[in-house]
Coordinates of C-alpha atoms in Angstrom, one line a residue:
R1 CA 0.3 -0.2 -0.2
S2 CA 1.3 3.3 -0.6
F3 CA 1.6 5.8 1.9
T4 CA 1.2 8.6 -0.9
R5 CA 1.5 10.3 -4.2
G6 CA 4.8 9.8 -6.1
I7 CA 6.2 11.0 -9.2
V8 CA 8.4 9.3 -12.1
M9 CA 9.9 11.6 -14.9
K10 CA 11.8 10.8 -18.1
F11 CA 14.7 11.5 -17.3
I12 CA 17.7 13.3 -18.8
D13 CA 20.5 14.6 -16.5
E14 CA 23.2 15.7 -18.7
A15 CA 23.5 18.8 -21.6
T16 CA 25.5 20.7 -23.2
I17 CA 24.7 23.7 -24.7
Y18 CA 25.9 27.0 -26.6
V19 CA 24.8 30.3 -25.3
K20 CA 25.8 33.4 -27.0
A21 CA 24.7 37.1 -25.4
G22 CA 24.0 39.5 -27.6
D23 CA 26.3 42.4 -29.1
G24 CA 26.2 45.8 -28.5
G25 CA 24.3 47.9 -31.0
K26 CA 26.5 50.6 -32.7
G27 CA 26.4 54.0 -32.0
S28 CA 25.1 56.7 -34.4
V29 CA 26.8 59.8 -36.3
S30 CA 24.3 62.6 -36.5
F31 CA 24.4 66.4 -36.4
R32 CA 21.7 68.4 -35.9
R33 CA 19.2 70.2 -38.3
E34 CA 17.4 72.5 -36.9
K35 CA 15.9 75.6 -38.7
F36 CA 18.7 78.2 -39.3
V37 CA 21.4 76.7 -37.4
P38 CA 23.3 75.5 -41.0
R39 CA 25.9 73.5 -38.5
G40 CA 24.6 72.7 -35.4
G41 CA 26.3 70.3 -33.6
P42 CA 26.7 66.5 -33.1
D43 CA 23.8 64.4 -31.4
G44 CA 24.7 60.9 -31.9
G45 CA 23.1 58.6 -29.4
S46 CA 24.7 55.7 -27.9
G47 CA 23.7 51.9 -29.1
G48 CA 21.6 50.1 -26.8
K49 CA 23.2 46.9 -24.7
G50 CA 23.1 43.2 -26.5
G51 CA 21.0 40.6 -24.7
D52 CA 21.9 38.4 -21.2
V53 CA 22.0 34.5 -21.4
I54 CA 20.5 33.7 -18.4
I55 CA 19.9 30.6 -16.2
A56 CA 16.8 29.6 -13.8
A57 CA 16.2 27.5 -11.8
G58 CA 12.2 26.4 -12.2
K59 CA 9.5 24.7 -11.0
S60 CA 8.6 24.2 -14.6
H61 CA 11.2 21.4 -16.4
G62 CA 11.5 18.5 -14.2
T63 CA 14.3 17.7 -16.5
L64 CA 16.9 19.2 -18.7
L65 CA 15.4 16.8 -22.1
D66 CA 14.6 20.1 -23.6
L67 CA 17.9 21.6 -23.5
K68 CA 18.9 18.0 -25.1
Y69 CA 17.3 19.3 -28.2
R70 CA 17.8 22.6 -28.2
P71 CA 21.2 23.0 -28.0
R72 CA 21.8 26.2 -28.8
H73 CA 20.4 30.0 -26.8
E74 CA 21.9 33.5 -28.5
A75 CA 20.6 36.6 -27.4
K76 CA 19.6 39.6 -29.7
R77 CA 21.5 42.7 -30.3
G78 CA 21.5 46.0 -28.6
G79 CA 19.7 48.5 -31.2
Q80 CA 21.1 51.4 -33.2
G81 CA 22.0 54.9 -31.4
Q82 CA 20.1 57.7 -33.1
G83 CA 19.9 61.1 -33.8
G84 CA 18.7 63.6 -31.1
N85 CA 20.9 61.8 -28.7
R86 CA 18.5 58.9 -28.5
T87 CA 20.1 55.8 -27.6
G88 CA 19.3 52.1 -29.1
E89 CA 16.9 49.7 -27.6
S90 CA 18.0 47.8 -24.9
A91 CA 17.8 43.6 -26.5
P92 CA 15.9 41.8 -24.5
D93 CA 17.5 38.9 -22.5
V94 CA 17.0 35.2 -22.4
L95 CA 15.9 32.8 -19.9
I96 CA 16.7 29.1 -19.8
S97 CA 15.0 27.2 -17.5
V98 CA 16.7 24.5 -15.5
P99 CA 15.2 21.9 -13.0
A100 CA 16.7 23.3 -9.1
G101 CA 19.7 21.0 -8.6
T102 CA 21.6 22.0 -11.6
V103 CA 25.2 22.2 -11.6
V104 CA 26.7 24.9 -14.6
I105 CA 30.2 23.7 -16.1
D106 CA 32.7 25.2 -18.0
A107 CA 32.8 22.8 -20.1
E108 CA 36.4 23.8 -21.5
S109 CA 37.9 24.5 -18.0
G110 CA 35.4 22.2 -16.8
S111 CA 35.2 24.5 -13.7
V112 CA 31.7 24.8 -11.7
L113 CA 30.2 28.4 -12.6
A114 CA 26.5 27.7 -10.3
D115 CA 24.6 25.3 -8.1
L116 CA 21.2 26.2 -8.5
T117 CA 19.8 24.2 -5.7
K118 CA 16.5 26.0 -5.4
Q119 CA 13.8 27.1 -6.9
G120 CA 14.8 30.9 -8.0
D121 CA 18.3 30.8 -8.4
R122 CA 19.1 32.7 -11.2
F123 CA 23.2 32.8 -12.9
L124 CA 24.5 35.1 -15.9
A125 CA 25.3 32.7 -18.3
A126 CA 26.8 34.9 -20.8
A127 CA 26.6 38.8 -20.3
G128 CA 25.4 41.4 -23.1
G129 CA 27.9 43.8 -24.5
L130 CA 27.4 47.5 -23.7
G131 CA 26.2 49.4 -26.8
G132 CA 28.4 51.9 -28.5
K133 CA 29.0 55.6 -27.9
G134 CA 27.3 57.8 -30.3
N135 CA 29.7 61.0 -31.4
A136 CA 28.1 63.5 -29.1
W137 CA 30.2 62.0 -26.4
F138 CA 33.3 62.5 -28.2
V139 CA 32.9 66.5 -28.8
S140 CA 35.5 68.6 -26.7
S141 CA 37.0 72.2 -27.1
T142 CA 39.4 70.5 -30.0
H143 CA 37.0 67.9 -31.8
Q144 CA 33.7 70.1 -32.0
A145 CA 32.4 67.7 -34.5
P146 CA 33.4 63.9 -34.6
R147 CA 32.1 62.0 -37.2
F148 CA 33.1 59.2 -35.6
A149 CA 31.3 56.2 -33.7
Q150 CA 31.8 53.0 -31.3
E151 CA 30.8 49.8 -32.6
G152 CA 28.6 47.7 -30.1
L153 CA 30.9 45.4 -27.3
K154 CA 30.7 41.5 -28.3
G155 CA 28.4 39.7 -26.1
E156 CA 29.6 37.1 -24.5
A157 CA 29.6 33.3 -25.4
R158 CA 30.4 29.9 -23.8
T159 CA 29.6 26.1 -24.5
L160 CA 28.3 24.9 -20.5
R161 CA 27.4 21.5 -19.2
L162 CA 24.8 21.3 -17.4
E163 CA 24.2 18.0 -14.9
L164 CA 21.6 17.6 -12.8
K165 CA 22.0 16.4 -9.4
L166 CA 18.2 15.1 -7.7
L167 CA 17.4 16.9 -4.6
A168 CA 16.7 13.9 -2.6
D169 CA 16.5 13.2 0.7
V170 CA 17.6 9.4 0.9
G171 CA 19.4 7.3 -1.6
I172 CA 18.9 4.1 -1.8
V173 CA 21.7 2.1 -3.3
G174 CA 22.6 -2.0 -3.7
F175 CA 23.2 -4.8 -6.7
P176 CA 21.4 -5.0 -9.2
N177 CA 17.8 -6.9 -8.6
V178 CA 18.2 -6.2 -4.5
G179 CA 14.6 -4.8 -4.7
K180 CA 15.3 -1.1 -5.0
S181 CA 12.5 -0.7 -7.6
S182 CA 9.7 -2.8 -5.9
F183 CA 10.8 -0.4 -2.2
I184 CA 10.0 2.5 -3.7
A185 CA 6.4 1.3 -4.9
R186 CA 5.8 -0.2 -1.9
V187 CA 5.9 3.5 0.0
S188 CA 4.8 5.5 -3.0
A189 CA 3.3 5.5 -5.7
A190 CA 6.1 5.5 -7.8
K191 CA 5.3 2.8 -10.8
P192 CA 9.3 2.4 -11.7
K193 CA 10.0 -0.7 -14.2
I194 CA 10.8 -3.7 -12.7
A195 CA 12.1 -7.5 -13.5
D196 CA 13.9 -10.5 -12.6
Y197 CA 16.7 -9.7 -15.3
P198 CA 19.8 -7.4 -14.0
F199 CA 19.6 -3.2 -14.6
T200 CA 16.1 -2.9 -15.4
T201 CA 16.1 0.0 -13.6
L202 CA 18.0 2.5 -16.6
T203 CA 16.7 5.6 -14.9
P204 CA 16.6 7.0 -11.4
N205 CA 13.2 6.5 -10.0
L206 CA 12.1 9.0 -7.6
G207 CA 9.2 8.5 -5.0
V208 CA 7.6 11.0 -2.6
V209 CA 7.2 9.4 1.0
K210 CA 4.9 10.6 3.5
Y211 CA 5.1 9.7 7.3
A212 CA 3.2 10.4 10.8
S213 CA 3.8 13.9 11.2
L214 CA 7.4 14.6 8.9
E215 CA 6.9 16.2 6.5
S216 CA 6.8 14.1 2.8
F217 CA 10.5 13.5 1.9
V218 CA 11.7 12.7 -1.4
I219 CA 13.7 9.3 -1.8
A220 CA 15.1 8.3 -5.2
D221 CA 16.6 4.5 -6.1
I222 CA 19.4 5.1 -7.9
P223 CA 20.6 2.3 -10.6
G224 CA 22.0 -0.3 -10.0
L225 CA 26.0 -0.7 -9.2
I226 CA 27.9 -3.4 -9.2
K227 CA 31.8 -4.9 -8.8
G228 CA 34.0 -2.2 -11.2
A229 CA 31.6 0.2 -11.5
H230 CA 33.6 3.3 -10.5
R231 CA 36.0 1.2 -13.5
G232 CA 33.2 2.2 -15.8
V233 CA 31.9 -1.2 -15.4
G234 CA 27.6 -1.0 -16.0
R235 CA 25.4 1.4 -15.4
G236 CA 25.2 2.9 -11.8
I237 CA 28.8 5.0 -11.3
Q238 CA 26.7 7.7 -14.3
F239 CA 24.5 8.1 -11.6
L240 CA 26.4 8.5 -8.3
R241 CA 26.4 12.4 -8.9
H242 CA 22.5 12.0 -7.7
I243 CA 23.1 10.7 -3.4
E244 CA 25.8 13.5 -3.6
R245 CA 22.4 15.6 -2.2
T246 CA 21.1 12.4 0.2
G247 CA 21.1 13.1 3.8
V248 CA 20.6 9.3 4.0
L249 CA 21.9 6.2 2.6
L250 CA 19.4 3.1 2.7
H251 CA 21.3 0.0 1.6
I252 CA 19.3 -2.8 0.0
L253 CA 20.7 -6.3 0.5
D254 CA 19.6 -9.7 -1.4
I255 CA 20.6 -13.1 0.2
S256 CA 17.8 -15.9 -0.9
G257 CA 19.6 -16.4 -4.3
E258 CA 21.4 -20.2 -3.4
D259 CA 24.9 -18.7 -5.3
S260 CA 24.4 -15.1 -2.9
P261 CA 27.7 -14.1 -2.1
D262 CA 28.4 -13.6 1.3
P263 CA 26.0 -10.4 2.4
W264 CA 28.9 -8.6 4.5
E265 CA 31.3 -8.7 1.3
R266 CA 28.8 -7.9 -1.1
Y267 CA 28.4 -4.3 1.5
L268 CA 32.0 -3.9 1.6
A269 CA 32.3 -4.1 -2.0
L270 CA 29.2 -1.4 -2.8
N271 CA 29.9 0.8 -0.2
E272 CA 34.3 0.3 -2.3
E273 CA 32.1 1.7 -5.2
L274 CA 31.0 4.7 -3.4
A275 CA 34.7 5.6 -1.8
H276 CA 36.1 5.5 -4.9
Y277 CA 33.4 8.2 -6.6
D278 CA 34.2 10.3 -3.5
R279 CA 35.0 9.2 -0.1
K280 CA 32.5 12.0 1.4
L281 CA 29.6 9.6 0.3
L282 CA 30.8 7.1 3.7
E283 CA 29.7 10.2 6.0
K284 CA 26.0 9.4 5.5
P285 CA 24.2 7.9 7.8
Q286 CA 23.2 4.4 5.8
I287 CA 20.3 2.6 7.2
V288 CA 20.5 -1.7 5.9
A289 CA 17.5 -3.6 5.0
I290 CA 17.3 -7.3 4.2
N291 CA 14.8 -7.4 1.8
K292 CA 12.5 -10.6 0.6
T293 CA 11.5 -11.7 3.9
D294 CA 8.9 -13.5 1.6
L295 CA 10.7 -16.0 0.1
P296 CA 11.9 -19.1 2.6
E297 CA 15.7 -18.9 1.6
T298 CA 15.6 -15.4 3.3
R299 CA 14.0 -16.3 6.1
E300 CA 16.8 -19.4 7.1
R301 CA 19.8 -16.9 6.5
L302 CA 18.1 -14.3 8.0
A303 CA 19.0 -15.0 11.7
R304 CA 22.8 -15.6 10.9
T305 CA 23.1 -12.8 9.1
K306 CA 21.9 -10.2 11.7
E307 CA 24.4 -11.6 13.2
I308 CA 26.9 -11.1 11.1
F309 CA 26.1 -7.5 10.7
R310 CA 25.7 -6.3 14.5
G311 CA 28.8 -8.3 15.0
E312 CA 30.1 -5.2 13.0
G313 CA 28.2 -2.1 14.6
I314 CA 25.3 -2.9 12.3
E315 CA 21.5 -3.2 13.6
P316 CA 19.7 -3.9 9.7
L317 CA 16.4 -4.2 9.1
A318 CA 14.6 -7.1 7.6
F319 CA 11.6 -6.3 4.9
S320 CA 9.4 -7.3 1.8
A321 CA 9.1 -5.2 -1.0
A322 CA 6.5 -7.7 -2.3
T323 CA 4.2 -8.4 0.9
G324 CA 4.5 -5.0 2.7
E325 CA 6.3 -6.7 5.9
G326 CA 8.8 -4.9 7.4
V327 CA 8.5 -1.9 5.1
R328 CA 7.2 0.9 7.8
E329 CA 9.6 -0.4 10.0
V330 CA 12.5 1.0 7.6
V331 CA 10.7 4.1 6.9
A332 CA 9.8 5.1 10.3
R333 CA 13.9 4.5 10.4
L334 CA 14.7 6.5 7.9
A335 CA 11.8 9.3 8.6
A336 CA 13.7 9.4 12.2
T337 CA 17.2 9.7 10.1
L338 CA 16.1 12.6 8.4
S339 CA 14.5 14.4 11.5
K340 CA 17.7 13.5 14.0
S341 CA 20.1 14.9 10.5
G342 CA 18.5 18.1 10.6
Q343 CA 17.1 17.6 6.2

């Protein structure tokens, strides 16, 4: 039974875009033409400012999918200055909307330029060029009739890489087929694809959980890691960025198979993969839960497995995503840990 409504998305978590701000408008070369004033002074106005390109975190987008297929974003040039000291119009800005949690990276240097963690965060991706000065600006006692004006300054241009890091409270980790997707389907209204073959989950799934008096929290199941993921084996390593922001990790184990490796060794192996990606992940609170207690094989090995983990100072939970047995206890532990950590 689901605790609350959830969300599922077609997930695109990377995009490379080219941004080009507008150039500044040209300054004007102009002289007053008034009746009875045969030789009027210079009155050329300055050009308008080119449009900026701004990246903003908003509600309207949940993924970077749109940007994947629309990689160029160019603002218009500022208007040209005119006679009568009239300044050209400034060009409108171009606004690129992205999901909260998007990191903006310079594609050439690899440096992080902005981290848009909450709705409303904005980043000036490319500044529009200033308009060129008209000839009226260059009048002096020695040069009373300048016949030149400035070109507008060029707008900035750069290639950016955007990476989306999910803003989930709980990240679910585990080797393939341990039941991460089944757990998220049980505790939320998310409907991830579930099957008994490796790498069923090819993209992260999000679910929203409501428990007792705690405000709803977001959980994300990270596609299956396998040993050697940090060397490019499998697919899981490419999604590890999505648990960088989580407050708690839920480590799900499956001990039901006859050929299942030692559960403690599997636990260590997966944490080794996390450490290869970023050792800071091991500093996060981690809850261990053993799935598939509805199977006789799991029940037979459960007591011994718990004893092994307790000997290492870890108190594992046990549950069945298929029947719901023990699921509420897992959610309660997650909620309590999140409250304690201030998430």
